[in-house]
Tab-separated table of C-alpha atoms in Angstrom:
chain	number	residue	atom	x	y	z
F	1	MET	CA	13.265	-8.892	-9.532
F	2	SER	CA	14.928	-12.076	-10.777
F	3	LEU	CA	15.698	-13.041	-7.162
F	4	LEU	CA	12.018	-12.716	-6.341
F	5	ARG	CA	10.990	-14.866	-9.284
F	6	GLN	CA	13.570	-17.500	-8.364
F	7	ARG	CA	12.784	-17.713	-4.664
F	8	GLN	CA	9.063	-16.840	-4.725
F	9	THR	CA	9.631	-14.860	-1.533
F	10	PRO	CA	11.532	-11.646	-0.629
F	11	SER	CA	14.212	-13.639	1.206
F	12	PHE	CA	17.267	-11.678	0.067
F	13	ASN	CA	19.402	-8.780	1.272
F	14	LEU	CA	20.715	-5.645	-0.400
F	15	ARG	CA	24.187	-7.154	-0.775
F	16	GLU	CA	22.704	-9.848	-3.006
F	17	ILE	CA	20.972	-7.156	-5.042
F	18	ALA	CA	24.249	-5.297	-5.458
F	19	LYS	CA	26.077	-8.458	-6.517
F	20	MET	CA	23.415	-9.440	-9.047
F	21	THR	CA	23.214	-5.969	-10.584
F	22	GLY	CA	26.980	-5.506	-10.638
F	23	VAL	CA	26.988	-2.311	-8.566
F	24	GLY	CA	28.632	-1.500	-5.276
F	25	HIS	CA	26.837	-2.136	-2.021
F	26	SER	CA	26.966	1.573	-1.160
F	27	ALA	CA	25.315	2.427	-4.484
F	28	VAL	CA	22.251	0.398	-3.549
F	29	TYR	CA	21.982	2.184	-0.206
F	30	ARG	CA	22.053	5.554	-1.953
F	31	HIS	CA	18.700	4.626	-3.475
F	32	PHE	CA	17.183	2.636	-0.610
F	33	ALA	CA	17.948	2.967	3.084
F	34	SER	CA	17.008	-0.634	3.775
F	35	LYS	CA	15.560	-3.777	2.280
F	36	ASP	CA	12.135	-2.786	3.632
F	37	ALA	CA	12.385	0.527	1.791
F	38	LEU	CA	13.120	-1.313	-1.453
F	39	LEU	CA	10.201	-3.711	-0.949
F	40	ALA	CA	7.875	-0.836	-0.036
F	41	ASP	CA	8.782	0.922	-3.263
F	42	ILE	CA	8.103	-2.250	-5.267
F	43	ALA	CA	4.760	-2.783	-3.509
F	44	ALA	CA	3.598	0.822	-3.918
F	45	ARG	CA	4.482	0.844	-7.613
F	46	GLY	CA	2.777	-2.528	-8.041
F	47	PHE	CA	-0.511	-1.519	-6.428
F	48	ALA	CA	-0.479	1.796	-8.306
F	49	GLU	CA	0.069	0.044	-11.631
F	50	LEU	CA	-2.630	-2.505	-10.836
F	51	ALA	CA	-5.093	0.304	-10.067
F	52	GLN	CA	-4.167	2.114	-13.285
F	53	ILE	CA	-4.641	-0.971	-15.449
F	54	GLN	CA	-7.878	-1.820	-13.644
F	55	SER	CA	-9.263	1.641	-14.293
F	56	ARG	CA	-8.326	1.517	-17.978
F	57	GLU	CA	-9.723	-1.941	-18.641
F	58	MET	CA	-12.919	-1.306	-16.683
F	59	ASP	CA	-13.503	1.863	-18.699
F	60	LEU	CA	-12.972	-0.109	-21.912
F	61	ALA	CA	-15.594	-2.591	-20.676
F	62	GLY	CA	-18.197	0.190	-20.780
F	63	ASP	CA	-20.969	1.054	-18.346
F	64	ASP	CA	-22.298	-2.461	-17.721
F	65	PRO	CA	-21.287	-3.200	-14.102
F	66	TRP	CA	-21.120	-6.953	-14.764
F	67	GLU	CA	-18.666	-6.503	-17.624
F	68	ARG	CA	-16.660	-4.134	-15.456
F	69	LEU	CA	-16.545	-6.769	-12.701
F	70	ILE	CA	-15.283	-9.389	-15.151
F	71	ALA	CA	-12.686	-6.922	-16.420
F	72	ALA	CA	-11.482	-6.224	-12.873
F	73	GLY	CA	-11.057	-9.940	-12.213
F	74	LEU	CA	-9.167	-10.523	-15.442
F	75	VAL	CA	-6.862	-7.595	-14.767
F	76	TYR	CA	-6.036	-8.873	-11.284
F	77	VAL	CA	-5.039	-12.368	-12.391
F	78	ASN	CA	-3.263	-11.224	-15.551
F	79	PHE	CA	-1.314	-8.606	-13.595
F	80	ALA	CA	-0.081	-11.371	-11.294
F	81	ARG	CA	0.913	-13.463	-14.324
F	82	THR	CA	2.895	-10.730	-16.047
F	83	ASN	CA	4.299	-9.031	-12.926
F	84	ARG	CA	5.111	-12.043	-10.797
F	85	ALA	CA	7.991	-10.483	-8.883
F	86	ALA	CA	6.049	-7.382	-7.870
F	87	TYR	CA	3.004	-9.500	-7.010
F	88	ILE	CA	5.084	-11.633	-4.646
F	89	VAL	CA	6.129	-8.524	-2.713
F	90	MET	CA	2.667	-6.936	-2.768
F	91	PHE	CA	1.092	-9.931	-1.039
F	92	ASP	CA	3.949	-11.399	0.952
F	93	PRO	CA	2.425	-12.381	4.334
F	94	THR	CA	5.509	-11.321	6.296
F	95	MET	CA	5.161	-7.758	4.998
F	96	ARG	CA	1.387	-7.309	5.375
F	97	GLU	CA	1.497	-5.351	8.634
F	98	ARG	CA	4.357	-3.241	7.329
F	99	TRP	CA	2.318	-2.107	4.315
F	100	THR	CA	-0.440	-0.646	6.484
F	101	GLU	CA	2.145	1.574	8.197
F	102	LEU	CA	3.443	3.124	4.950
F	103	GLU	CA	1.295	5.837	3.422
F	104	ASN	CA	2.466	5.364	-0.171
F	105	VAL	CA	1.738	1.635	-0.116
F	106	ARG	CA	-1.532	2.038	1.785
F	107	THR	CA	-2.809	4.708	-0.610
F	108	ALA	CA	-2.016	2.632	-3.693
F	109	LEU	CA	-3.547	-0.486	-2.121
F	110	ASP	CA	-6.734	1.321	-1.100
F	111	THR	CA	-7.126	2.805	-4.584
F	112	SER	CA	-6.884	-0.612	-6.220
F	113	PHE	CA	-9.283	-2.386	-3.878
F	114	GLY	CA	-11.556	0.653	-3.731
F	115	GLN	CA	-12.212	0.376	-7.465
F	116	PHE	CA	-13.006	-3.310	-7.062
F	117	ALA	CA	-15.393	-2.670	-4.173
F	118	LYS	CA	-17.231	0.089	-6.057
F	119	THR	CA	-17.788	-2.274	-8.968
F	120	ILE	CA	-19.292	-4.887	-6.672
F	121	VAL	CA	-21.607	-2.271	-5.168
F	122	ALA	CA	-22.671	-1.240	-8.687
F	123	CYS	CA	-23.503	-4.881	-9.447
F	124	GLN	CA	-25.532	-5.109	-6.245
F	125	THR	CA	-27.406	-1.905	-7.110
F	126	ALA	CA	-28.206	-3.327	-10.553
F	127	GLY	CA	-29.490	-6.555	-8.969
F	128	LEU	CA	-26.654	-8.605	-10.449
F	129	LEU	CA	-25.136	-9.645	-7.125
F	130	PRO	CA	-26.951	-10.530	-3.881
F	131	ALA	CA	-27.391	-7.959	-1.138
F	132	ALA	CA	-24.777	-9.618	1.052
F	133	PRO	CA	-22.267	-7.566	3.081
F	134	LEU	CA	-19.674	-5.965	0.816
F	135	GLU	CA	-16.806	-7.442	2.839
F	136	ILE	CA	-18.114	-10.954	2.176
F	137	LEU	CA	-18.470	-10.542	-1.591
F	138	THR	CA	-15.155	-8.753	-2.068
F	139	SER	CA	-13.328	-11.341	0.006
F	140	ILE	CA	-14.902	-14.283	-1.833
F	141	LEU	CA	-14.023	-12.914	-5.270
F	142	TRP	CA	-10.605	-11.717	-4.156
F	143	SER	CA	-9.818	-15.136	-2.659
F	144	ALA	CA	-10.837	-16.862	-5.879
F	145	GLY	CA	-8.744	-14.588	-8.076
F	146	HIS	CA	-5.768	-14.640	-5.720
F	147	GLY	CA	-5.844	-18.414	-5.465
F	148	LEU	CA	-5.886	-18.752	-9.247
F	149	ALA	CA	-3.018	-16.275	-9.562
F	150	GLN	CA	-0.956	-18.163	-6.994
F	151	LEU	CA	-1.521	-21.541	-8.634
F	152	LEU	CA	-0.573	-20.190	-12.048
F	153	GLY	CA	2.491	-18.378	-10.703
F	154	SER	CA	3.786	-21.381	-8.781
F	155	GLY	CA	3.462	-23.731	-11.754
F	156	HIS	CA	0.749	-25.945	-10.268
F	157	LEU	CA	-1.365	-25.538	-13.407
F	158	ASP	CA	1.415	-26.294	-15.884
F	159	TRP	CA	-0.812	-28.928	-17.501
F	160	LEU	CA	-2.252	-25.985	-19.429
F	161	ARG	CA	0.888	-25.933	-21.578
F	162	SER	CA	-0.244	-29.098	-23.329
F	163	SER	CA	-3.973	-28.424	-23.039
F	164	ALA	CA	-6.452	-27.785	-25.847
F	165	ILE	CA	-7.153	-24.381	-24.311
F	166	SER	CA	-4.632	-21.642	-23.684
F	167	GLU	CA	-3.806	-20.199	-20.301
F	168	ASP	CA	-5.542	-16.970	-21.331
F	169	GLN	CA	-8.720	-18.880	-22.147
F	170	PHE	CA	-8.553	-20.798	-18.875
F	171	VAL	CA	-8.212	-17.570	-16.872
F	172	SER	CA	-11.172	-16.047	-18.696
F	173	ILE	CA	-13.331	-19.118	-18.066
F	174	ALA	CA	-12.336	-19.229	-14.386
F	175	ILE	CA	-13.120	-15.549	-13.766
F	176	HIS	CA	-16.533	-15.917	-15.399
F	177	VAL	CA	-17.263	-19.022	-13.303
F	178	PHE	CA	-16.226	-17.257	-10.072
F	179	CYS	CA	-18.528	-14.320	-10.790
F	180	GLU	CA	-21.436	-16.412	-12.089
F	181	ALA	CA	-21.366	-18.446	-8.875
F	182	LEU	CA	-22.463	-15.315	-7.007
F	183	ARG	CA	-24.858	-13.876	-9.575
F	184	ALA	CA	-28.322	-12.931	-8.311
F	185	PRO	CA	-31.191	-13.712	-8.099
F	186	ALA	CA	-30.458	-17.393	-7.516
F	187	SER	CA	-31.023	-18.515	-3.930
F	188	LYS	CA	-27.781	-18.456	-1.955
F	189	PRO	CA	-28.570	-19.490	1.617
F	190	TRP	CA	-24.860	-19.639	2.429
F	191	LEU	CA	-24.796	-15.828	2.100
F	192	GLU	CA	-27.491	-15.375	4.753
F	193	LEU	CA	-25.358	-14.427	7.716
F	194	ARG	CA	-26.125	-14.825	11.379
F	195	PRO	CA	-26.989	-11.547	13.157
F	196	GLY	CA	-23.827	-9.674	14.059
F	197	LEU	CA	-21.552	-11.626	11.737
F	198	ALA	CA	-21.602	-8.987	9.003
F	199	ALA	CA	-20.369	-6.323	11.402
F	200	ALA	CA	-17.534	-8.568	12.495
F	201	THR	CA	-16.207	-9.236	9.002
F	202	ARG	CA	-13.291	-7.321	7.558
F	203	GLY	CA	-12.565	-7.124	3.850
F	204	PRO	CA	-9.337	-6.484	1.898
F	205	ARG	CA	-8.664	-3.058	3.358
F	206	SER	CA	-5.899	-1.465	5.339
F	207	LYS	CA	-6.256	-0.871	9.056
F	208	ASN	CA	-6.427	2.865	8.499
F	209	SER	CA	-9.117	2.883	5.805
F	210	SER	CA	-12.682	3.661	6.768
């Protein structure tokens, strides 16, 4: 995990893992057949943990779908902050296609994003979010949270260390702003899609999910 935090990308081999952990190269291969197998295990565990924390924090937020949406956003960004190494693997662009081929990773990923999507639908049903295609709303909010997580993780927002507000406060403010920007019933003409565009959009789902 320290290699991931140092390099910000899974650009290492199992020999480096063995050297860093002080074990023999063969010992590493007894646990993982390849580097991809190791990364798949990290990703699956990461998505599963994210889904578990999401579920817990959303339940603690109560029945209000808006509060549950805020909770989901906070969990996502805070998970990335506290589990940087796993997060790097989970969303590494070079591994994206590989994840959709592995059932354990795909199942964990779909569970995590499924919870998020259901919360957005609940907000739409309650009239708290506009009746735009689900793929559009999930992708907008996911992009906002992911971008914030990436900027925090890469140190681009290190000015917060000497700021009057803490990083926790900044994250909370940002998540609220992201969600409030979409709140209904304000007019949002940019969400009025051209005919056929909604059907062509694809949200944060695996290729094998329905």
